[in-house]
mmCIF file of C-alpha atoms in Angstrom:
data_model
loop_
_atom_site.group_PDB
_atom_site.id
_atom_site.type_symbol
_atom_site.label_atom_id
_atom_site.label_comp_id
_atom_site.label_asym_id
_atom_site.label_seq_id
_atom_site.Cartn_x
_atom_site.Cartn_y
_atom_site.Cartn_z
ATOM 1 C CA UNK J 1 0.000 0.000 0.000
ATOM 2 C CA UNK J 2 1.372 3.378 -0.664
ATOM 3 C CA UNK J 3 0.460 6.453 1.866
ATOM 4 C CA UNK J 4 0.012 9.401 -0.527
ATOM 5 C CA UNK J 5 0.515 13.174 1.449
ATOM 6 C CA UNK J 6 -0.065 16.326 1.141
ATOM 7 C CA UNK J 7 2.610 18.598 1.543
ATOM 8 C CA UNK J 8 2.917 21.902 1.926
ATOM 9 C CA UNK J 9 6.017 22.617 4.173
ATOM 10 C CA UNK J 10 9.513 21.882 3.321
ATOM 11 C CA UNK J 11 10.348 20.720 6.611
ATOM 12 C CA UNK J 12 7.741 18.179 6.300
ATOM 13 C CA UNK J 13 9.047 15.809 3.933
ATOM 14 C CA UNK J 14 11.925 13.897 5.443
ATOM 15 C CA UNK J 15 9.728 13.497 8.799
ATOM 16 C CA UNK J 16 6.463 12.193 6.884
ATOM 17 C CA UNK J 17 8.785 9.994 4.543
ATOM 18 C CA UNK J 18 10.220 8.347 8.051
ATOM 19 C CA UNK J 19 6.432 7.845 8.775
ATOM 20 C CA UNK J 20 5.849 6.218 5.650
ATOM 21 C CA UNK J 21 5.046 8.561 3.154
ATOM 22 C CA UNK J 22 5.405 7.062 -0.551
ATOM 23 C CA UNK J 23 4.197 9.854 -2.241
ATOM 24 C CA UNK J 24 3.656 13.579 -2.167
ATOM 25 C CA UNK J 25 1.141 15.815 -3.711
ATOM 26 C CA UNK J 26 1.304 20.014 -3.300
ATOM 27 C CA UNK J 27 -0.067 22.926 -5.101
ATOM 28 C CA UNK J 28 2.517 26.015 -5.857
ATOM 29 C CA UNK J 29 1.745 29.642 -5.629
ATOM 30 C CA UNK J 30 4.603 31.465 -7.349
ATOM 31 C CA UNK J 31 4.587 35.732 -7.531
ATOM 32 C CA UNK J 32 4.276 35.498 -11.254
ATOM 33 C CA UNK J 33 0.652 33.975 -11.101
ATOM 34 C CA UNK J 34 0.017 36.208 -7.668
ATOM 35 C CA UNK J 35 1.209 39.315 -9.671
ATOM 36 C CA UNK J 36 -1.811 38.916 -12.342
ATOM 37 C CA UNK J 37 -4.452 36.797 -11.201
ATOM 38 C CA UNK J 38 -3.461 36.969 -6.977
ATOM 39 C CA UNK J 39 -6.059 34.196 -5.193
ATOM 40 C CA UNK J 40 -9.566 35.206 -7.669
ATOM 41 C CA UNK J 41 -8.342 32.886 -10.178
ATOM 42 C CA UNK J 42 -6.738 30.321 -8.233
ATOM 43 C CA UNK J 43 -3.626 27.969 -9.766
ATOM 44 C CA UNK J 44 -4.580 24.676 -7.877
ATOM 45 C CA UNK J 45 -7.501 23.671 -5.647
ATOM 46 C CA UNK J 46 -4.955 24.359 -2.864
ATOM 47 C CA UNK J 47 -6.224 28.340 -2.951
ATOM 48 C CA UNK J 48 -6.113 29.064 0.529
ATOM 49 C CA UNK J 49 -3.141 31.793 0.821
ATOM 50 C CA UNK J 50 -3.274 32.479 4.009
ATOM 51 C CA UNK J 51 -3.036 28.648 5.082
ATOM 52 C CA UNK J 52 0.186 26.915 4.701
ATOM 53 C CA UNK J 53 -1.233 24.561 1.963
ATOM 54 C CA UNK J 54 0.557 25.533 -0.922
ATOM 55 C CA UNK J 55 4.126 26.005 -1.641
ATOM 56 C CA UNK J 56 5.080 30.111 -2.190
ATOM 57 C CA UNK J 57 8.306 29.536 -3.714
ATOM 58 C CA UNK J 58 10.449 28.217 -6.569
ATOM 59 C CA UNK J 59 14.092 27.506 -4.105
ATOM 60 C CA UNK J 60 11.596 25.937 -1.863
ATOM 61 C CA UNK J 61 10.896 23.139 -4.571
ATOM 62 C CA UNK J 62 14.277 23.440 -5.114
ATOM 63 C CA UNK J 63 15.027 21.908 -1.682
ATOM 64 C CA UNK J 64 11.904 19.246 -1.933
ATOM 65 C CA UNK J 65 13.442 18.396 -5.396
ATOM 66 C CA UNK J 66 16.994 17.638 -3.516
ATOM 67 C CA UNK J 67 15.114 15.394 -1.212
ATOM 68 C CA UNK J 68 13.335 13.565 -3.631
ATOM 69 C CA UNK J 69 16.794 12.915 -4.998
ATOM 70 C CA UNK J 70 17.819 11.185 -1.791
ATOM 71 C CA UNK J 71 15.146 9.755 -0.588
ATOM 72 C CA UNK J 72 13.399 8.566 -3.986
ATOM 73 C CA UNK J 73 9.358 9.773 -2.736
ATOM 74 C CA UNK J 74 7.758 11.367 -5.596
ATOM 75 C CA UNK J 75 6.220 14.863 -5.163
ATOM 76 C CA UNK J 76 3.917 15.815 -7.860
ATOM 77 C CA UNK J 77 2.555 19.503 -8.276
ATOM 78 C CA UNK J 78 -1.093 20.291 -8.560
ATOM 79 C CA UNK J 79 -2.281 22.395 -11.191
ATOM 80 C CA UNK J 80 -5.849 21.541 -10.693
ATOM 81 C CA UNK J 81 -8.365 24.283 -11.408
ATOM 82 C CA UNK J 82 -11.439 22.942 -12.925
ATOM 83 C CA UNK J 83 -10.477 24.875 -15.642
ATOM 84 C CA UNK J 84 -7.756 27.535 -16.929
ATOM 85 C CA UNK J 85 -8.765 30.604 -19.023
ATOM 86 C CA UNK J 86 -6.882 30.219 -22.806
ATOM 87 C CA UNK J 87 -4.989 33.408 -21.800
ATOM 88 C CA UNK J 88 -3.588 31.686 -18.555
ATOM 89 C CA UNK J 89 -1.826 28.943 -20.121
ATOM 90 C CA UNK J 90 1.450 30.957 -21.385
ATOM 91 C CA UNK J 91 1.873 31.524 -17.870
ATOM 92 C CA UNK J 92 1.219 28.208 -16.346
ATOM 93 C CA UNK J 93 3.457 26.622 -19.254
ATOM 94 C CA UNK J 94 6.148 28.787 -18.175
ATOM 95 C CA UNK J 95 5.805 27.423 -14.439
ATOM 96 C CA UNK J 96 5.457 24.271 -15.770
ATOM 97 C CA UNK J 97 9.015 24.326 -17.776
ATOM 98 C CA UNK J 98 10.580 26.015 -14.586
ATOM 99 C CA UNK J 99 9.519 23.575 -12.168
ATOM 100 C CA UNK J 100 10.812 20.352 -14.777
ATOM 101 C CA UNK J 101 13.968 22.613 -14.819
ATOM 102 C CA UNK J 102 14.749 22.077 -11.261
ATOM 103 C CA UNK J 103 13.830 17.995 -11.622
ATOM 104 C CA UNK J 104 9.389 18.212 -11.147
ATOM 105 C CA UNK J 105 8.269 16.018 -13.347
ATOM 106 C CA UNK J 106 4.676 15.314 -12.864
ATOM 107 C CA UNK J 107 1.732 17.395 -12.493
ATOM 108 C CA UNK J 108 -2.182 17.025 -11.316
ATOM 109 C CA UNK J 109 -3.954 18.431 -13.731
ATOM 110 C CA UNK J 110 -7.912 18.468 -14.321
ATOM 111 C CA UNK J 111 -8.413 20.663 -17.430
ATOM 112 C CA UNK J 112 -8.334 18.506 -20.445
ATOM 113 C CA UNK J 113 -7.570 21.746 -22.767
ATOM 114 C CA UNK J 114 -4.725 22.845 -21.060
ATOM 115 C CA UNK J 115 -3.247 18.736 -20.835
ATOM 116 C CA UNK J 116 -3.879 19.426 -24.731
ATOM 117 C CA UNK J 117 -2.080 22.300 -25.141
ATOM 118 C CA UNK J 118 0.979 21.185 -22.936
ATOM 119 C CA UNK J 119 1.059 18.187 -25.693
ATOM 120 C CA UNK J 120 0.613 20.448 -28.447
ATOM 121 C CA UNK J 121 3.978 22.278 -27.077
ATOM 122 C CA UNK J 122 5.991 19.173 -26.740
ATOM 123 C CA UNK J 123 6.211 19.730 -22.770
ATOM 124 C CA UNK J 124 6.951 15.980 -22.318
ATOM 125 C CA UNK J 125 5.687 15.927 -18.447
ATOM 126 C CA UNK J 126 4.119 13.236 -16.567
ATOM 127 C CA UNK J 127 0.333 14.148 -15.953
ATOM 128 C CA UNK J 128 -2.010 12.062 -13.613
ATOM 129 C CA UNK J 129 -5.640 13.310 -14.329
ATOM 130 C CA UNK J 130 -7.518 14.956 -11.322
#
């Protein structure tokens, strides 16, 4: 059986994979998507900005991507909105190429038009369907 997590604290991961954690799941909030759309048009079903449910920066994965490195437990990133607006997916395809530059490779994602688009720009990601 595999325990899959939430995370949403870098500090969390080594502790929860000594617990038994096989896999991770958490939602991003980088400034560039704050900047133009802040929490109305949320990036993930993770909205909550004021919570610590989402993680707020890029050398924060950074760090999780390290661990995942050492300690081989998966995190994937959710970019689950029900849907995206056509105008939002530059943006989220940039976040999506910056977070498979520092070693992210899969992605929750529910909107079937954006998964579509990301194939239609060769972004050769792993995508489980939310």
């Amino acid at each position: 059986m595999k325990i899959v997590t939430p995370l949403s604290d870098v500090n969390h991961y080594i502790p929860l994979v000594e617990a038994g954690a096989g896999e991770f799941y958490c939602g991003i909030t980088p400034l560039e998507w704050l900047k133009k759309y802040n929490m109305t048009i949320p990036i993930n079903r993770r909205e909550w900005l004021l919570s610590s449910c989402n993680i707020s920066t890029y050398t924060s994965i950074k760090i999780i991507s390290k661990m995942v490195q050492d300690y081989h437990v998966p995190v994937k990133i959710t970019l689950n909105a029900h849907y995206y607006l056509q105008e939002q997916y530059s943006l989220l395809l940039e976040i999506i190429k910056k977070l498979m530059d520092i070693g992210i490779d899969t992605f929750i994602i529910a909107d079937m038009a954006f998964i579509m688009y990301l194939r239609e720009n060769d972004i050769n990601c792993k995508i489980h369907l939310s």
